[in-house]
PDB file of C-alpha atoms in Angstrom:
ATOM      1  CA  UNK A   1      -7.855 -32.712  -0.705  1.00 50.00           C
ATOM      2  CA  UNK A   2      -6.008 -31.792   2.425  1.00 59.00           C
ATOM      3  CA  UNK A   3      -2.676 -30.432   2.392  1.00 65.00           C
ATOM      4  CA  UNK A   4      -0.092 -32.945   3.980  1.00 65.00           C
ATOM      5  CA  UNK A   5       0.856 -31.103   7.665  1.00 71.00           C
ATOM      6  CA  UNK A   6       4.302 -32.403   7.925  1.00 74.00           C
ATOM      7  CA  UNK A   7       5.256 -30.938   4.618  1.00 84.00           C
ATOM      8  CA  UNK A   8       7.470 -27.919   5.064  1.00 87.00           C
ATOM      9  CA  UNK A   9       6.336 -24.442   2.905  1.00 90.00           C
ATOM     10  CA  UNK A  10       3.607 -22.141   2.796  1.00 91.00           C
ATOM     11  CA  UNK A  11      -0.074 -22.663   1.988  1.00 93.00           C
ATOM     12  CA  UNK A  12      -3.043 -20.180   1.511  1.00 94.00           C
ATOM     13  CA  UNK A  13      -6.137 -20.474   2.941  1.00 95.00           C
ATOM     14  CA  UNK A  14      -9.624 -18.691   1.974  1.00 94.00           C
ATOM     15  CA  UNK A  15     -12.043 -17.645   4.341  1.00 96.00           C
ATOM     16  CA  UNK A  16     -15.622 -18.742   5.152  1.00 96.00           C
ATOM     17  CA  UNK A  17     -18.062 -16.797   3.028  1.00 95.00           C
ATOM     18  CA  UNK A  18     -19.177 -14.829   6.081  1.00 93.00           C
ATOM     19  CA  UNK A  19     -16.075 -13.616   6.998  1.00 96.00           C
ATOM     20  CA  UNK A  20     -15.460 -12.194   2.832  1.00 91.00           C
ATOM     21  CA  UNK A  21     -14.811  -8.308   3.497  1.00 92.00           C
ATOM     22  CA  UNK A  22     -13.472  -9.089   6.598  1.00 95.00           C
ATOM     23  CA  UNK A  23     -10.500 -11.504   6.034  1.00 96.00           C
ATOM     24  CA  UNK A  24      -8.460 -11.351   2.841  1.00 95.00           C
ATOM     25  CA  UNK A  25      -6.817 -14.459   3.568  1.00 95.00           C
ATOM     26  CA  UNK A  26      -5.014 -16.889   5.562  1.00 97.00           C
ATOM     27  CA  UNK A  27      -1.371 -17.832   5.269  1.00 95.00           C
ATOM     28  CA  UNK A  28       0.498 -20.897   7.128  1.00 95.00           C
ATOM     29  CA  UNK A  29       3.713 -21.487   6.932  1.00 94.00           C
ATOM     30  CA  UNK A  30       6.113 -24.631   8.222  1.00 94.00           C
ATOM     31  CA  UNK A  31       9.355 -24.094   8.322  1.00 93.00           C
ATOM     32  CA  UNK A  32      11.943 -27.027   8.730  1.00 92.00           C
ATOM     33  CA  UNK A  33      14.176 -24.648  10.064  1.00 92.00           C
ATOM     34  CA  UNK A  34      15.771 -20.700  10.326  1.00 89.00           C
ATOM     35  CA  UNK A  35      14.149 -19.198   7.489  1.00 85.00           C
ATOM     36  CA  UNK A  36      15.871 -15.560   6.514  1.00 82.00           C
ATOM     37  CA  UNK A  37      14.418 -12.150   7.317  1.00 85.00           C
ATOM     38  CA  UNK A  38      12.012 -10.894   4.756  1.00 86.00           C
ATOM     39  CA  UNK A  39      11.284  -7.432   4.014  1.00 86.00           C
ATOM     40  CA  UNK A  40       7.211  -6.266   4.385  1.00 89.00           C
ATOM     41  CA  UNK A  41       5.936  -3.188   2.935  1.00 91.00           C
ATOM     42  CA  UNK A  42       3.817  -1.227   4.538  1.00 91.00           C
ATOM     43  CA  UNK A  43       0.040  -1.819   3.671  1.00 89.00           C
ATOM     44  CA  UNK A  44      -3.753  -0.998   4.179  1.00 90.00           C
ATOM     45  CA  UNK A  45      -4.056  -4.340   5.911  1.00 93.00           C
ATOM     46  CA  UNK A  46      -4.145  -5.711   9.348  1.00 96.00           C
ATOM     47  CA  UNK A  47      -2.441  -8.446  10.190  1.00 96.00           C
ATOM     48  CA  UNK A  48      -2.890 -11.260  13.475  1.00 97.00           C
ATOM     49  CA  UNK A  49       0.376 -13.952  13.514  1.00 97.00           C
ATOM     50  CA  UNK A  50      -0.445 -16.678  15.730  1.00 98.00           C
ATOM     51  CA  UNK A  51       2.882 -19.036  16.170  1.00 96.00           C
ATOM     52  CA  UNK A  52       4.268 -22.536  18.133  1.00 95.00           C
ATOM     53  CA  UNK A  53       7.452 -23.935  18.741  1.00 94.00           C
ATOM     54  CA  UNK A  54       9.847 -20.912  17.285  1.00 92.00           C
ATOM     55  CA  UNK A  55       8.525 -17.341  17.685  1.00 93.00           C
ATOM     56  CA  UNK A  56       8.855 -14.879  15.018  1.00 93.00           C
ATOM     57  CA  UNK A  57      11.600 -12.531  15.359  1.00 92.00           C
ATOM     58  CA  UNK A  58      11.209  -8.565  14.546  1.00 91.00           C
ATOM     59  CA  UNK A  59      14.375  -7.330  13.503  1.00 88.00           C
ATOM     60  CA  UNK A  60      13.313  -3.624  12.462  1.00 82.00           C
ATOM     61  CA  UNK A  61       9.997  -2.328  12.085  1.00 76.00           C
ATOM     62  CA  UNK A  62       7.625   0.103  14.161  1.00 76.00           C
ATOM     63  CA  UNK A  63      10.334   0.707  17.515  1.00 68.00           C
ATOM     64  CA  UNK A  64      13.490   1.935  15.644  1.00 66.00           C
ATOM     65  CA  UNK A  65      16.790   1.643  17.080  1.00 64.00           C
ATOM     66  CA  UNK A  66      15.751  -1.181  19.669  1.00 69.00           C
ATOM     67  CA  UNK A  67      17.140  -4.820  19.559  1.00 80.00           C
ATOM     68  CA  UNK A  68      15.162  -7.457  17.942  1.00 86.00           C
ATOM     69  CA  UNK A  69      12.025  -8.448  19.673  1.00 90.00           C
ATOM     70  CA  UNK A  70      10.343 -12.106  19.953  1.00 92.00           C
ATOM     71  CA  UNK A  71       6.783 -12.299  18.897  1.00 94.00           C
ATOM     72  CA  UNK A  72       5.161 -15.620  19.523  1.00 95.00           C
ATOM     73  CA  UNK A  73       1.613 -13.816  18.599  1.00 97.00           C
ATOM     74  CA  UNK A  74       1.503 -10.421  17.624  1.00 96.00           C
ATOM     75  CA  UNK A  75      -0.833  -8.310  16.086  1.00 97.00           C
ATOM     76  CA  UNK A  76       0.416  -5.551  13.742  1.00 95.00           C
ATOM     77  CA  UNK A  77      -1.603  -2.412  12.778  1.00 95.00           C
ATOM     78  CA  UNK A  78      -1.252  -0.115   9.422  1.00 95.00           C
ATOM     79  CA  UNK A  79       2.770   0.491   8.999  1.00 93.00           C
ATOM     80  CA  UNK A  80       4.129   3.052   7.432  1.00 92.00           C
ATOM     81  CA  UNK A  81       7.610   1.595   7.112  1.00 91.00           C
ATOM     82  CA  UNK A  82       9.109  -1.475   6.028  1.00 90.00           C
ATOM     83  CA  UNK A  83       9.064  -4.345   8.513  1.00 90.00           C
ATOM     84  CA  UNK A  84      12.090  -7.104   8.881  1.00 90.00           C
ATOM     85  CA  UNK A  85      11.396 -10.553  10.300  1.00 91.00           C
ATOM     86  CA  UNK A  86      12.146 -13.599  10.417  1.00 92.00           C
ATOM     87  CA  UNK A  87      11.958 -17.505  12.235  1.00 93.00           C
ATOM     88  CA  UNK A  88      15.170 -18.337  13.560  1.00 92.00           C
ATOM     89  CA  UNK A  89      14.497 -21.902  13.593  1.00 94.00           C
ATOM     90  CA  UNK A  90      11.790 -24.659  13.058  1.00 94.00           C
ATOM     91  CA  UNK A  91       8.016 -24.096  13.861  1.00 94.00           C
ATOM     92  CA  UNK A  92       4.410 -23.615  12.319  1.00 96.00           C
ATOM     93  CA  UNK A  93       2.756 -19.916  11.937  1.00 96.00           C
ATOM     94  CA  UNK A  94      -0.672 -18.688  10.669  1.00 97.00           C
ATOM     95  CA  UNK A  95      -1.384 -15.571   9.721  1.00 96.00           C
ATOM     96  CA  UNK A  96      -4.910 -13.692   8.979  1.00 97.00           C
ATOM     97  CA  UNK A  97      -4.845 -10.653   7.078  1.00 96.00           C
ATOM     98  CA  UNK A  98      -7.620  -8.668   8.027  1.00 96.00           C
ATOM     99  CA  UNK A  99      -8.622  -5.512   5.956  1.00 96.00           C
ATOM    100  CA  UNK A 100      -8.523  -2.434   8.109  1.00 96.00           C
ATOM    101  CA  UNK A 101     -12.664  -2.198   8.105  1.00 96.00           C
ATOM    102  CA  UNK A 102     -12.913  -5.917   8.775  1.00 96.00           C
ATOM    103  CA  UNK A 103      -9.955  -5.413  11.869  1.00 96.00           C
ATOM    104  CA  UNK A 104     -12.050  -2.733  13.390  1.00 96.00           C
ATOM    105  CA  UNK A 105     -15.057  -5.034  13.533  1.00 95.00           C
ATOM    106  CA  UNK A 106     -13.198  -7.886  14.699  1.00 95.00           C
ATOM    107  CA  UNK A 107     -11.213  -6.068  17.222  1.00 94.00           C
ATOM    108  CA  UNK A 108     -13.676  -3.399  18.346  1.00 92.00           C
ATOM    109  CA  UNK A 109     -10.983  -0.743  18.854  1.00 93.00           C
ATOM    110  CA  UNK A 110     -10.056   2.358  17.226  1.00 95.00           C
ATOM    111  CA  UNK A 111      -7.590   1.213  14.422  1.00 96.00           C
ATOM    112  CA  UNK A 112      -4.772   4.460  15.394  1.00 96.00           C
ATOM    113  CA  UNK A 113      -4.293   2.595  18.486  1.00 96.00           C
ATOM    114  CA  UNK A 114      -2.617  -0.284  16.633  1.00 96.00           C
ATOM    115  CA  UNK A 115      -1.220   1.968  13.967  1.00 95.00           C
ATOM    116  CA  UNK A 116       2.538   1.370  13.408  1.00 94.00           C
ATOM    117  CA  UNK A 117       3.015  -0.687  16.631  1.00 93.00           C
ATOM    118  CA  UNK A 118       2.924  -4.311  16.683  1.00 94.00           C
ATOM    119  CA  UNK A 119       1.400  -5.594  19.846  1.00 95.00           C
ATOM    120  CA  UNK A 120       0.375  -9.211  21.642  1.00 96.00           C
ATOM    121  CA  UNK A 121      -3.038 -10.112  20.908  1.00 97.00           C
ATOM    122  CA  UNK A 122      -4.271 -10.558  24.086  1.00 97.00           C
ATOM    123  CA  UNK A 123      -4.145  -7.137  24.991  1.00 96.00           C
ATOM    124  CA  UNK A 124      -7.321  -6.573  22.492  1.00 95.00           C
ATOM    125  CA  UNK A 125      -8.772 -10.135  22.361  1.00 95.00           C
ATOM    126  CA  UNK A 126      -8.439 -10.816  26.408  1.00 95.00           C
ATOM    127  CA  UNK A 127      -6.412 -12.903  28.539  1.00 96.00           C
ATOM    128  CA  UNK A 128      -5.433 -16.930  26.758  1.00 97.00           C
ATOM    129  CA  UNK A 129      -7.350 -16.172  23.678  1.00 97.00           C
ATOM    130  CA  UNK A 130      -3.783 -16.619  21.345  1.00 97.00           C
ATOM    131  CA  UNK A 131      -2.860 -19.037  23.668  1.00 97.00           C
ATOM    132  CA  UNK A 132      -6.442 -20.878  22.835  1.00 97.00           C
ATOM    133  CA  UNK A 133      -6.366 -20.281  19.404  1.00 98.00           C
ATOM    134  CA  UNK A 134      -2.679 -21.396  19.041  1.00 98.00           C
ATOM    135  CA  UNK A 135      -3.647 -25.246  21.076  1.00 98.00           C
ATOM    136  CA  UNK A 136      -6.520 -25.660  18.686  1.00 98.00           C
ATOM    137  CA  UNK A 137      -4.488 -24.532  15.468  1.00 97.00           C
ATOM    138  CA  UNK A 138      -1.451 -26.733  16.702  1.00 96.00           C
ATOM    139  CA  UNK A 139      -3.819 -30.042  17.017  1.00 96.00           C
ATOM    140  CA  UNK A 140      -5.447 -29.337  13.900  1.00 95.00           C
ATOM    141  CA  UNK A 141      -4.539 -32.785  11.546  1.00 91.00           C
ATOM    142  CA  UNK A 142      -4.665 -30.835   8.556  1.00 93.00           C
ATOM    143  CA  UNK A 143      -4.343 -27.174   7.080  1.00 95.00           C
ATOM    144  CA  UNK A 144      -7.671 -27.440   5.487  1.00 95.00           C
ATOM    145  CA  UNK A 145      -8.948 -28.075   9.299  1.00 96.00           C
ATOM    146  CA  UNK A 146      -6.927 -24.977  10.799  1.00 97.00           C
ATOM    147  CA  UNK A 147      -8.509 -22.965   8.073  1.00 97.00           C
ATOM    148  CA  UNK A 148     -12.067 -24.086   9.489  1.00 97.00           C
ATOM    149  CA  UNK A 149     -10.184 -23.646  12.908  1.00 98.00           C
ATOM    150  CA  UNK A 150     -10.152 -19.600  12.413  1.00 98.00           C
ATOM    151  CA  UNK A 151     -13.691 -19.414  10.896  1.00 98.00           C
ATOM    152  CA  UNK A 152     -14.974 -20.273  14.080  1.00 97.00           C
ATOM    153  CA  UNK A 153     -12.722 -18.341  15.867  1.00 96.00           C
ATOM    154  CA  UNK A 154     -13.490 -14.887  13.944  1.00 96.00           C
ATOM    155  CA  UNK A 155     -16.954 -15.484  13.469  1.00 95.00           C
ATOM    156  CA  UNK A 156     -17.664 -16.066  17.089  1.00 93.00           C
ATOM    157  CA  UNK A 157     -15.594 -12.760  17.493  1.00 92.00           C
ATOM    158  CA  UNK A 158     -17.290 -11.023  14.644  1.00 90.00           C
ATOM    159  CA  UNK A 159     -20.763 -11.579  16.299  1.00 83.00           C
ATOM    160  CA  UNK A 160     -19.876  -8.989  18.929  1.00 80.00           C
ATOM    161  CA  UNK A 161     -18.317  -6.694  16.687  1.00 79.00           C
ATOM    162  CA  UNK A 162     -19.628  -3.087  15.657  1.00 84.00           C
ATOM    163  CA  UNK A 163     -20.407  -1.790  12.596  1.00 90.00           C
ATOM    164  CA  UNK A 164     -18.258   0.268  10.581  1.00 93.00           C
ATOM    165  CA  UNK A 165     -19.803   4.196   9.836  1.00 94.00           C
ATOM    166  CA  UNK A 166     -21.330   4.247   6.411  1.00 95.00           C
ATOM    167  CA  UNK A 167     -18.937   6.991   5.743  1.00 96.00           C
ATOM    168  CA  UNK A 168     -15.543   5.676   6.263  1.00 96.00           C
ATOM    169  CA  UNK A 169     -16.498   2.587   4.296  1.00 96.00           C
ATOM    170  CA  UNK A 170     -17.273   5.309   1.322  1.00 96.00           C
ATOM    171  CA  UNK A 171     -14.308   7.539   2.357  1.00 96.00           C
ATOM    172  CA  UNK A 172     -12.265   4.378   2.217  1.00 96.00           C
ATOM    173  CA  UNK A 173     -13.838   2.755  -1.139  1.00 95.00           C
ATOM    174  CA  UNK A 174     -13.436   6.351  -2.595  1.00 95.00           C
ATOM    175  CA  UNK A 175     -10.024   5.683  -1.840  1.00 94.00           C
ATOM    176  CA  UNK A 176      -9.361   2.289  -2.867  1.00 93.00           C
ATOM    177  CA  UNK A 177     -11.437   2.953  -6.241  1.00 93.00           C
ATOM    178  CA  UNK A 178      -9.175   5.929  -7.473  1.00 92.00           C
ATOM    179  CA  UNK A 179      -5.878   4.602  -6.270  1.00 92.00           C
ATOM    180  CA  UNK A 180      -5.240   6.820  -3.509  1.00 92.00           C
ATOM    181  CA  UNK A 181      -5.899   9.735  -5.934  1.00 89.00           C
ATOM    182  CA  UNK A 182      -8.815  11.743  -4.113  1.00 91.00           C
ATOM    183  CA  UNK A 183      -7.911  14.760  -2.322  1.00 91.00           C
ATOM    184  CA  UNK A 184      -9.819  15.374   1.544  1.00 93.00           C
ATOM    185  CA  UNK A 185     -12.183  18.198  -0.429  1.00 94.00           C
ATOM    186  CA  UNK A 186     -13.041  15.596  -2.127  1.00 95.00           C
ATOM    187  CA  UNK A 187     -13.865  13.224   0.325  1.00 95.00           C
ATOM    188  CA  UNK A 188     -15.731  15.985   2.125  1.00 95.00           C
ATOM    189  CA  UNK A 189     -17.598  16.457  -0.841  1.00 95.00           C
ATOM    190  CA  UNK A 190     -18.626  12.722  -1.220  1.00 94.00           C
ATOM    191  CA  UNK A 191     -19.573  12.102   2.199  1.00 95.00           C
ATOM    192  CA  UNK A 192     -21.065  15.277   3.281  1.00 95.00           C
ATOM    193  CA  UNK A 193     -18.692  15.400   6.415  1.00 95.00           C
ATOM    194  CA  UNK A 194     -16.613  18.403   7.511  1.00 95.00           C
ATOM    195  CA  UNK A 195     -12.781  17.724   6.978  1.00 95.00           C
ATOM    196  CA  UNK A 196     -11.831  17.285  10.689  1.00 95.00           C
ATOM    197  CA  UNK A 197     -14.908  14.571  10.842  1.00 96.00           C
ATOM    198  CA  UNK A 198     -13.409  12.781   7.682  1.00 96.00           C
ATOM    199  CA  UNK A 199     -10.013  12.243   9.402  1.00 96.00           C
ATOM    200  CA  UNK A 200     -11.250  11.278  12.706  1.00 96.00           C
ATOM    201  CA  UNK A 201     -13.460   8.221  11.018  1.00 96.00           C
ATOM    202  CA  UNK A 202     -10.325   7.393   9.163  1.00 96.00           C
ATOM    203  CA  UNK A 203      -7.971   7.169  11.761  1.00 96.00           C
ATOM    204  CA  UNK A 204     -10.736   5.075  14.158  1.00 97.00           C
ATOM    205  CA  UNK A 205     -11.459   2.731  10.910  1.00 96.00           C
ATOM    206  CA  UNK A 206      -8.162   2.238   8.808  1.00 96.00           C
ATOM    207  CA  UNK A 207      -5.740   3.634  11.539  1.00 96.00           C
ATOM    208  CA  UNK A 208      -3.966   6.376   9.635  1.00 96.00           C
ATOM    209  CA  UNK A 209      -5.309  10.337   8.218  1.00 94.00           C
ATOM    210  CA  UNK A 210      -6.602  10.334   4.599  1.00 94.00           C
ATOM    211  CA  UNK A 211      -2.896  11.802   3.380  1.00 93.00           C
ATOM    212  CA  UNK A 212      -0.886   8.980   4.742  1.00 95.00           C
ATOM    213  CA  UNK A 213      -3.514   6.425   3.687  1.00 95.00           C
ATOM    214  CA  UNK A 214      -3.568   7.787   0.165  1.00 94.00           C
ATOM    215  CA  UNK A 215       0.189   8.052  -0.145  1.00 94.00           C
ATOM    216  CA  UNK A 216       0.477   3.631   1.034  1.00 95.00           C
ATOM    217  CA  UNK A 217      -2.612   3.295  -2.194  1.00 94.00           C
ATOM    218  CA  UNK A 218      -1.273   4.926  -4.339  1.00 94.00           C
ATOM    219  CA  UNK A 219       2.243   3.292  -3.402  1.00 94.00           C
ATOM    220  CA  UNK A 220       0.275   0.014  -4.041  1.00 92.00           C
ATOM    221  CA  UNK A 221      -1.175   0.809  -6.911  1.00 91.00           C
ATOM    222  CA  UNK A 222       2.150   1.756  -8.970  1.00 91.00           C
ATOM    223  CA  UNK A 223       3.476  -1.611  -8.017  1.00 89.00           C
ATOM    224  CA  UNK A 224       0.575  -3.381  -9.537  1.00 87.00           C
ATOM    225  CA  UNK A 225       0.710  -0.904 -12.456  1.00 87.00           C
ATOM    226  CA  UNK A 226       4.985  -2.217 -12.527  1.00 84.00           C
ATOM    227  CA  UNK A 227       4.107  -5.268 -12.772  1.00 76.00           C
ATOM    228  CA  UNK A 228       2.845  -5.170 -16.676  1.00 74.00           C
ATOM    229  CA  UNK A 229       6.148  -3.114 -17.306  1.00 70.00           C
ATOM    230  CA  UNK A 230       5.714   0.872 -18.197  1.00 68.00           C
ATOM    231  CA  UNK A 231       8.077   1.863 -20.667  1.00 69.00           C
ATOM    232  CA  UNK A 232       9.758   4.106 -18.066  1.00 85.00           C
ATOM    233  CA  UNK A 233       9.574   5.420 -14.787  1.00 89.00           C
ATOM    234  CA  UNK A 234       8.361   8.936 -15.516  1.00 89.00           C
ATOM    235  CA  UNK A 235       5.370   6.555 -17.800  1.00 88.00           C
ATOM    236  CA  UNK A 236       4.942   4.927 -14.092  1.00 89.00           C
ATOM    237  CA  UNK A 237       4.672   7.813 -12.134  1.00 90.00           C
ATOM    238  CA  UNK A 238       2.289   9.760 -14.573  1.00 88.00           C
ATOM    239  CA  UNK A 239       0.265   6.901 -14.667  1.00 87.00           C
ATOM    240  CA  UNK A 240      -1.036   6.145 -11.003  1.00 89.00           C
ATOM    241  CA  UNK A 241      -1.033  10.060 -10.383  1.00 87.00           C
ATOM    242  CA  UNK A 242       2.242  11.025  -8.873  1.00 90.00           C
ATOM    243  CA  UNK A 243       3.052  14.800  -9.930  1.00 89.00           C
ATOM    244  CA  UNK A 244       6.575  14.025 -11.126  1.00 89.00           C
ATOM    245  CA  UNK A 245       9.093  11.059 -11.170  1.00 90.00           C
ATOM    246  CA  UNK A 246      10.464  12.903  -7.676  1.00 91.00           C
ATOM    247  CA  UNK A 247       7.102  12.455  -6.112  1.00 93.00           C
ATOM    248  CA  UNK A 248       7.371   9.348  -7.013  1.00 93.00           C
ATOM    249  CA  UNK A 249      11.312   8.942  -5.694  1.00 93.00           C
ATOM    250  CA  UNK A 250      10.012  10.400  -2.600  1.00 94.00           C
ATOM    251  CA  UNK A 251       6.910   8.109  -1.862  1.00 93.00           C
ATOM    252  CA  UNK A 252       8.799   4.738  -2.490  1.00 94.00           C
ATOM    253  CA  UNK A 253      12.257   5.691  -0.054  1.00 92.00           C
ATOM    254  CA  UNK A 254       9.639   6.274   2.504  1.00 91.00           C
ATOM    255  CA  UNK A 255       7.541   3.331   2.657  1.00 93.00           C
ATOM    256  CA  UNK A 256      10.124   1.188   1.221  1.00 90.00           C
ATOM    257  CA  UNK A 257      13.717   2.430   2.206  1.00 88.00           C
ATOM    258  CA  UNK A 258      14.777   2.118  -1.691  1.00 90.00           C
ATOM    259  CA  UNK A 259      14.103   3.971  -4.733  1.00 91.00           C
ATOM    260  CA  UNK A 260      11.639   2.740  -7.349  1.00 89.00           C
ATOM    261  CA  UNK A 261      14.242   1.409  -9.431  1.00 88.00           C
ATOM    262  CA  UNK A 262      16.084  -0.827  -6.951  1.00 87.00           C
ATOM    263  CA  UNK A 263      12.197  -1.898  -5.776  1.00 85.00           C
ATOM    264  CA  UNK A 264      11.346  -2.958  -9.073  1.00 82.00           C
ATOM    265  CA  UNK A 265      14.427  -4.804  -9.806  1.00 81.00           C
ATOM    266  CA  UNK A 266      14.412  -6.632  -6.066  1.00 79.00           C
ATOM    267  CA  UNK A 267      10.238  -8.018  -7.373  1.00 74.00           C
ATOM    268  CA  UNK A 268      11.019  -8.908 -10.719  1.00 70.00           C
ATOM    269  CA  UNK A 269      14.047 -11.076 -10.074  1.00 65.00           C
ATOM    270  CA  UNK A 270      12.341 -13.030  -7.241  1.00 56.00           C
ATOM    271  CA  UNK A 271      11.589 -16.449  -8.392  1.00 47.00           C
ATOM    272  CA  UNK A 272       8.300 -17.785  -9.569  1.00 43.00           C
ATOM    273  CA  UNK A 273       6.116 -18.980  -6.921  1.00 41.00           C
ATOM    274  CA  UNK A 274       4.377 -18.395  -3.936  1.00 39.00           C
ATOM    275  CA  UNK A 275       6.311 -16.682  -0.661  1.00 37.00           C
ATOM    276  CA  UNK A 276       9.843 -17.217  -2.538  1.00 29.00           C
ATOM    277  CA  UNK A 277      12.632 -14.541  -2.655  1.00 28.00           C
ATOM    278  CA  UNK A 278      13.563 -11.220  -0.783  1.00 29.00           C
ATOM    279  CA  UNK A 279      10.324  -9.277  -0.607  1.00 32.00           C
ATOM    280  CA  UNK A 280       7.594 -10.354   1.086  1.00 39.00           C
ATOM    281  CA  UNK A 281       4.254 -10.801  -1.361  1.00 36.00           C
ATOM    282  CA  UNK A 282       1.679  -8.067  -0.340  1.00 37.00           C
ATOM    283  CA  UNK A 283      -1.760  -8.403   0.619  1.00 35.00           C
ATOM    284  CA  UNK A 284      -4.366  -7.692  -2.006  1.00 30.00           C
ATOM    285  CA  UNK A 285      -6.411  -5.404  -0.424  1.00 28.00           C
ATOM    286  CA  UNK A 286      -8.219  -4.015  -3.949  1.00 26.00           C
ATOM    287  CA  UNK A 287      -6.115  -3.591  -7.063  1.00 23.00           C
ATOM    288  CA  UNK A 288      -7.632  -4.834 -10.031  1.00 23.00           C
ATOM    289  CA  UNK A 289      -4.565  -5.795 -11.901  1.00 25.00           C
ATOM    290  CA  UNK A 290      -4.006  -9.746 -12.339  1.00 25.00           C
ATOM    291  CA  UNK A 291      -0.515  -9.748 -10.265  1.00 29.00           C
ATOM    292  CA  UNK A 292      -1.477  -7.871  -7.545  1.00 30.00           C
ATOM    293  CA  UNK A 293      -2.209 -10.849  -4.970  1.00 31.00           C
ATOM    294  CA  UNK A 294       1.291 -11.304  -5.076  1.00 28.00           C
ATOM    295  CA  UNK A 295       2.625  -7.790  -4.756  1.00 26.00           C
ATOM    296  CA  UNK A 296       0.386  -5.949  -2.732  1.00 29.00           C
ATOM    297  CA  UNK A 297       1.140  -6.608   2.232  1.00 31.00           C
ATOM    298  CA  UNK A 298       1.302  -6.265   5.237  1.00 31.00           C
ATOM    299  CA  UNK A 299       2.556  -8.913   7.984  1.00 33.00           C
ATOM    300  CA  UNK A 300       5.842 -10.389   8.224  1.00 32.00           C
TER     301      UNK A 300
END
């Protein structure tokens, strides 16, 4: 059954199964008017915002210490701070959230060229194609149909794509599978690849060196791991394989701008349901744990 399109909220959307491994998901979102800045934490995801009527508005993210900047499409690459934005009045959005091996196919650009920068999408798709997309997504009569909208889209994009190397999809399921815990030996050792090699594919595929990439999974992974409730924080930390608690203290006042305690308390207090409350829900890109679709993003 189609969703009704004049019916303010939010709505998820999966993929065609051609485009599995390449998309995660699809968002929309109608809002009947200003709806307030949410906070996004950085993730291993790519994420392509297509917009009508009110643009969304970055308020801090990638360009620090500039005024807020008006994004009717953007594009935004592997962050490694927390993003604020917002729509400062009524309009429609979609999102796709792309995983970082899926966005290099798609794109067919090294991934460290988008990597904490938002950009238009034109400059990597070619002249009019958000303005394209955006008049067939607008006309759409139902969200179902805008979903079917992008599958053509992608897949027609896909078809020229490259292939990832075989060895930054292991590098990068190596790192996925053990939570961000595998040091670069170790990935040297799986792959057969020198060190420097290793961090050049990962900074063409994913967008960021094997450190930063493992410090955002792991990152990930203790919020997933939160989310059945540790008996502590130094339990937490021990568990997804920080050193110490101020490993752990360190990590999260990085990529989130608050400690692990004032983190945890801002996710469990938001209210039940889809999209609601201050922090934006994060991208599963992985985790295993049954909350993590709604704690694991990246994308306003």
């Amino acid at each position: 059954m189609s969703e009704p399109i004049d019916r303010p909220g939010e709505y998820v959307g999966r993929p065609a199964a051609s485009l599995r491994g390449i998309v995660i998901r699809y968002r929309g979102h109608h809002m009947a008017g200003a709806r307030p800045a949410r906070v996004t934490l950085p993730s291993a995801s790519v994420t392509l915002l297509l917009g009508w009527q009110q643009p969304l508005t970055i308020r801090s993210g990638p360009a620090r210490g500039v005024p807020p900047t008006s994004w009717p499409a953007m594009i935004a690459g592997l962050q490694t701070a927390p993003m604020v934005a917002g729509f400062d009045g009524a309009g429609y959005a979609v999102e796709i959230d792309l995983t970082p091996l899926g966005a290099y196919q798609l794109l067919s650009l090294p991934l460290h060229h988008l990597a904490r920068t938002v950009i238009a999408p034109d400059h990597v798709l070619g002249p009019g194609w958000a303005a394209n997309a955006t008049e067939q997504l607008a006309a759409a009569l139902s969200w179902s149909r805008r979903w079917q909208v992008l599958d053509a889209l992608l897949t027609r994009r896909l078809s020229a794509g490259a292939l990832p190397s075989p060895a930054a999809v292991q590098a990068w399921s190596l790192l996925r599978e053990r939570g961000g815990a595998v040091s670069l030996r170790e990935l040297t050792r799986a792959t057969g690849l020198g060190r420097r090699r290793i961090q050049q594919l990962l900074r063409e595929h994913i967008g960021l060196p094997p450190q930063t990439l493992s410090r955002i999974v792991r990152f990930h992974r203790a919020l997933a791991v939160a989310s059945t409730g540790p008996d502590s924080l130094v339990d937490l930390a021990g568990q997804v394989g920080y050193h110490d608690q101020p490993h752990m203290y360190r990590d999260f006042r990085a990529l989130s701008g608050k400690t692990p305690a004032e983190l945890l308390h801002l996710m469990r207090r938001r209210p039940a349901g889809h999209g609601s409350g201050h922090i934006q829900p994060f991208n599963d890109f992985g985790l295993t744990t049954p909350s993590s679709s709604d704690m694991v993003s990246s994308g306003p």
